[in-house]
Short mmCIF file of C-alpha atoms and ligand atoms in Angstrom, two decimals:
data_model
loop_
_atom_site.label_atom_id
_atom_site.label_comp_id
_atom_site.label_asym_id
_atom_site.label_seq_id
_atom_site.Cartn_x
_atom_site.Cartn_y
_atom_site.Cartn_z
CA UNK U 338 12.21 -1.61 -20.55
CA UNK U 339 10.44 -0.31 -17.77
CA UNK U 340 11.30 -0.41 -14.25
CA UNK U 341 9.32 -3.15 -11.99
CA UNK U 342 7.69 -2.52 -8.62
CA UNK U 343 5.38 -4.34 -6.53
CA UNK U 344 4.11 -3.79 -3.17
CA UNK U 345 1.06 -4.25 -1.02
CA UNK U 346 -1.97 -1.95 0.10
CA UNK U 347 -1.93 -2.87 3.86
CA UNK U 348 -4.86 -2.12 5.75
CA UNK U 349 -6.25 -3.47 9.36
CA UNK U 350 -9.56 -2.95 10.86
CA UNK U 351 -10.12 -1.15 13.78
CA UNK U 352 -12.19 -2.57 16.74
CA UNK U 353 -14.72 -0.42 18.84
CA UNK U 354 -15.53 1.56 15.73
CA UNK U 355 -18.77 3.11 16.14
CA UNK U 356 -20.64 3.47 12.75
CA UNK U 357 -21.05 5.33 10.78
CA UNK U 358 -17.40 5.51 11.27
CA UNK U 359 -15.43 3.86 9.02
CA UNK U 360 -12.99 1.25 10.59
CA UNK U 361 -10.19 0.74 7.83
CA UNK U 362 -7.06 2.18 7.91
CA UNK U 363 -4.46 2.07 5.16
CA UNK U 364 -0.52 2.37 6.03
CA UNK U 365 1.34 4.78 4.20
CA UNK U 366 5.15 5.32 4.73
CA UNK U 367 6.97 8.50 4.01
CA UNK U 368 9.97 8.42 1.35
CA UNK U 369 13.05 9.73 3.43
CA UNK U 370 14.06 10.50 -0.31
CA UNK U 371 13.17 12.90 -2.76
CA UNK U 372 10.45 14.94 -2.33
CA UNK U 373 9.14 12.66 0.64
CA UNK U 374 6.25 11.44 -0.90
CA UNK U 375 3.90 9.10 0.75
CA UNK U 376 3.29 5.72 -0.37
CA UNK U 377 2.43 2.01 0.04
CA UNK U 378 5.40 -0.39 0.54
CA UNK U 379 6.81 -1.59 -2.43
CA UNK U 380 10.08 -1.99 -4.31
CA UNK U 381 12.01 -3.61 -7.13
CA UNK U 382 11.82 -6.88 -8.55
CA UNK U 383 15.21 -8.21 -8.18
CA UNK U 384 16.42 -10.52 -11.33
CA UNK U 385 14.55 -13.49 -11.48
CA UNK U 386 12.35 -12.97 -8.70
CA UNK U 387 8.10 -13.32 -9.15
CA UNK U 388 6.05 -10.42 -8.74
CA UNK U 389 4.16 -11.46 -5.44
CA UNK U 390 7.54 -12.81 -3.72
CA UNK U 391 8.99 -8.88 -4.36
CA UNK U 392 5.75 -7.43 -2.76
CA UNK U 393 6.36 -9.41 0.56
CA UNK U 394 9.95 -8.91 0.57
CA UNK U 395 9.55 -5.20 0.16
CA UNK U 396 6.76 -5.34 2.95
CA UNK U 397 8.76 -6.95 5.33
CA UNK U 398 12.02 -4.76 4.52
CA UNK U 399 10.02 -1.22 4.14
CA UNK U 400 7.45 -1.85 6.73
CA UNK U 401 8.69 -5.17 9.26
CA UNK U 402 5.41 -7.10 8.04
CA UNK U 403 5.71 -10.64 7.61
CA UNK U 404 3.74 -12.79 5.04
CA UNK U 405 2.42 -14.52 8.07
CA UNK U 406 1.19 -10.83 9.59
CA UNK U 407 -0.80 -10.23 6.58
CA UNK U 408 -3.99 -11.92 4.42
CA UNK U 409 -3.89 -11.57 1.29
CA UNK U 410 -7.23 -10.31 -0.24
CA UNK U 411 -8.76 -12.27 -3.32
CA UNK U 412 -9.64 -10.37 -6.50
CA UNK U 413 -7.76 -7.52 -6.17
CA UNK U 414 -4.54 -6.73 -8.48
CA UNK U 415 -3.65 -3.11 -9.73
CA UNK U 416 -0.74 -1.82 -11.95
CA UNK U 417 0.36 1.40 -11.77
CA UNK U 418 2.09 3.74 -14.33
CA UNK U 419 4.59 6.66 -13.98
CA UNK U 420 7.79 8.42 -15.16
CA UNK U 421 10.53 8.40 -13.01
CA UNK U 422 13.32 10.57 -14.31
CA UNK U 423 11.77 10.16 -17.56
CA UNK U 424 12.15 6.33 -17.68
CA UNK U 425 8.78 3.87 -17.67
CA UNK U 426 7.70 2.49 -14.15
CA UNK U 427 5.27 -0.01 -13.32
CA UNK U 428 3.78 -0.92 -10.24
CA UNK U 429 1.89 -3.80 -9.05
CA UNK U 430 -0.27 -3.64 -6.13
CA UNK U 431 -2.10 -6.56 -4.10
CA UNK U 432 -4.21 -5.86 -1.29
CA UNK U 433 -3.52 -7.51 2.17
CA UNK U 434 -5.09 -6.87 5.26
CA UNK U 435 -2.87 -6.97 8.72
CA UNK U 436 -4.19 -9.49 10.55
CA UNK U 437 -3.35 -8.08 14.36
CA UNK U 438 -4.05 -4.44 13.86
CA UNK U 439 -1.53 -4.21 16.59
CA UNK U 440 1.34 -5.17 15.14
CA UNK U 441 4.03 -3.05 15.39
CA UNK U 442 5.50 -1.24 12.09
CA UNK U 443 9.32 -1.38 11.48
CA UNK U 444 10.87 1.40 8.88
CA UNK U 445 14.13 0.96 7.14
CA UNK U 446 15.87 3.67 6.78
CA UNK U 447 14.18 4.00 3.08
CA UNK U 448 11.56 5.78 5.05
CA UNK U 449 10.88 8.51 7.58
CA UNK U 450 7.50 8.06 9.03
CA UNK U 451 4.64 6.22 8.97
CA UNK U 452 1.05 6.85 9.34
CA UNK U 453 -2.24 4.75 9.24
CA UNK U 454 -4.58 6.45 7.81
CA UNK U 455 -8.57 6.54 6.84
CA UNK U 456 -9.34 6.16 2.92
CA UNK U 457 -9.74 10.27 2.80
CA UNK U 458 -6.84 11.35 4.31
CA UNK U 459 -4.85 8.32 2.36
CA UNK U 460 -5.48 10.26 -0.53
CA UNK U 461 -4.57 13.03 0.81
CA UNK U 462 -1.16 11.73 1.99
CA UNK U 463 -0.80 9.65 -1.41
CA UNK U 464 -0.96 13.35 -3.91
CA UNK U 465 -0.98 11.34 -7.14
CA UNK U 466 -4.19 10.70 -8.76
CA UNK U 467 -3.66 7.26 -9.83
CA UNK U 468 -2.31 5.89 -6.09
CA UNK U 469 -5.69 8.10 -4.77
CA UNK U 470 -7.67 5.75 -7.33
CA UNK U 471 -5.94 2.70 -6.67
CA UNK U 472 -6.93 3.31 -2.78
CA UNK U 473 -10.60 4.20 -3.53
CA UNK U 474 -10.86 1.12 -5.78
CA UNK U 475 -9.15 -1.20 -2.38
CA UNK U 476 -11.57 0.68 -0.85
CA UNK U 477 -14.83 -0.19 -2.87
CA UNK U 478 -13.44 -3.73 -3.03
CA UNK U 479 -13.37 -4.06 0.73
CA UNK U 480 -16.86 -2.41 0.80
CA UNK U 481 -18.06 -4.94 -1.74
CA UNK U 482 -16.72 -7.58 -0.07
CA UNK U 483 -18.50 -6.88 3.17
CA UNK U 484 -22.02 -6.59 2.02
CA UNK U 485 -21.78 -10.10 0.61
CA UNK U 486 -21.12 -11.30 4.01
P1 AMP C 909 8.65 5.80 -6.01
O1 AMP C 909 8.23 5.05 -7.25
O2 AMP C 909 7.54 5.88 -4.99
O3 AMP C 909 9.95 5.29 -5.43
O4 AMP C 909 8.91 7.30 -6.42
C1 AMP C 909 9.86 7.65 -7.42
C2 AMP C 909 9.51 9.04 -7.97
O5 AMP C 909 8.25 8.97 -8.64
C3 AMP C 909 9.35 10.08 -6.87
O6 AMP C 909 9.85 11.30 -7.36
C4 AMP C 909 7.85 10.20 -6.66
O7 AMP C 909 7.51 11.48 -6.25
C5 AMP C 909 7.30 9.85 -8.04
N1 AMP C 909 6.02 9.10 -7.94
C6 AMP C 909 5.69 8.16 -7.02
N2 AMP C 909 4.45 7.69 -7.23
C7 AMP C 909 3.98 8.33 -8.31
C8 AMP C 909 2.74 8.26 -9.03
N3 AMP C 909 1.73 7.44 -8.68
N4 AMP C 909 2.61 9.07 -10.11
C9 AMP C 909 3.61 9.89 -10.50
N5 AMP C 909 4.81 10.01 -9.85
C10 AMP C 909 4.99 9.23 -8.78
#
């Protein structure tokens, strides 16, 4: 069976942007393992827990964001495939925008940096093609979004 993530694509708005300057940010945390990757926070599904209560567990414990800190976008779900040590991994991301672009990040000790970052150099940071695609496609979504308002 493969292994089970989920996680969340945080992002925040930044005020006093000027345009054409984008204004979203996405957080990325550094792996203090490994090869000390850059990704999204996410983790394990523990035995008999749902998919969306492992994403804000793992948020809070990876990153010190609360459910409350965060909205939850609508329409946006993406899985994620990989081998990890040549076993199946799955990953489930949900999109969720911070609500107080202030708020302070916490790490564990699971990570060893953090970074907020615009969509480019988020896929720049995030190296594999299908986390780069999974950004752009938060990314169009957001856009999307907007110009219906
Ligand atoms: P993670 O799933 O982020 O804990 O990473 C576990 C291992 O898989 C690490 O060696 C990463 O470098 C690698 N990895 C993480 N994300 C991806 C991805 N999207 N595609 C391929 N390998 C990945």
């Amino acid at each position: 069976m493969a292994l089970r993530a989920c996680g969340f694509i945080v992002f925040r708005r930044l005020a006093n942007c000027v345009p054409p300057q984008d204004n979203i940010e996405y957080l990325l945390l550094q792996t203090s393992y490994g090869q000390h990757h850059w990704t999204p926070p996410k983790g394990h599904v523990d035995p008999g827990e749902d998919d969306l209560t492992t994403a804000l567990r793992e948020t809070k414990e990876e990153a010190g964001l609360d459910a409350q800190d965060l909205q939850v976008v609508d329409g946006f779900l993406k899985e994620l495939h990989y081998e990890v040590r040549g076993q199946p991994k799955e990953v489930l991301y949900w999109l969720a925008e911070l609500k107080d672009p202030g708020t302070k990040v916490i790490l564990s000790n699971e990570h060893q940096s953090y970074r907020w970052a615009r969509l480019e150099d988020a896929c720049t940071l995030a190296r594999y093609k299908e986390m780069q695609d999974t950004l752009r496609e938060a990314h169009r979504h957001l856009k999307t979004q907007q110009d219906k308002k």
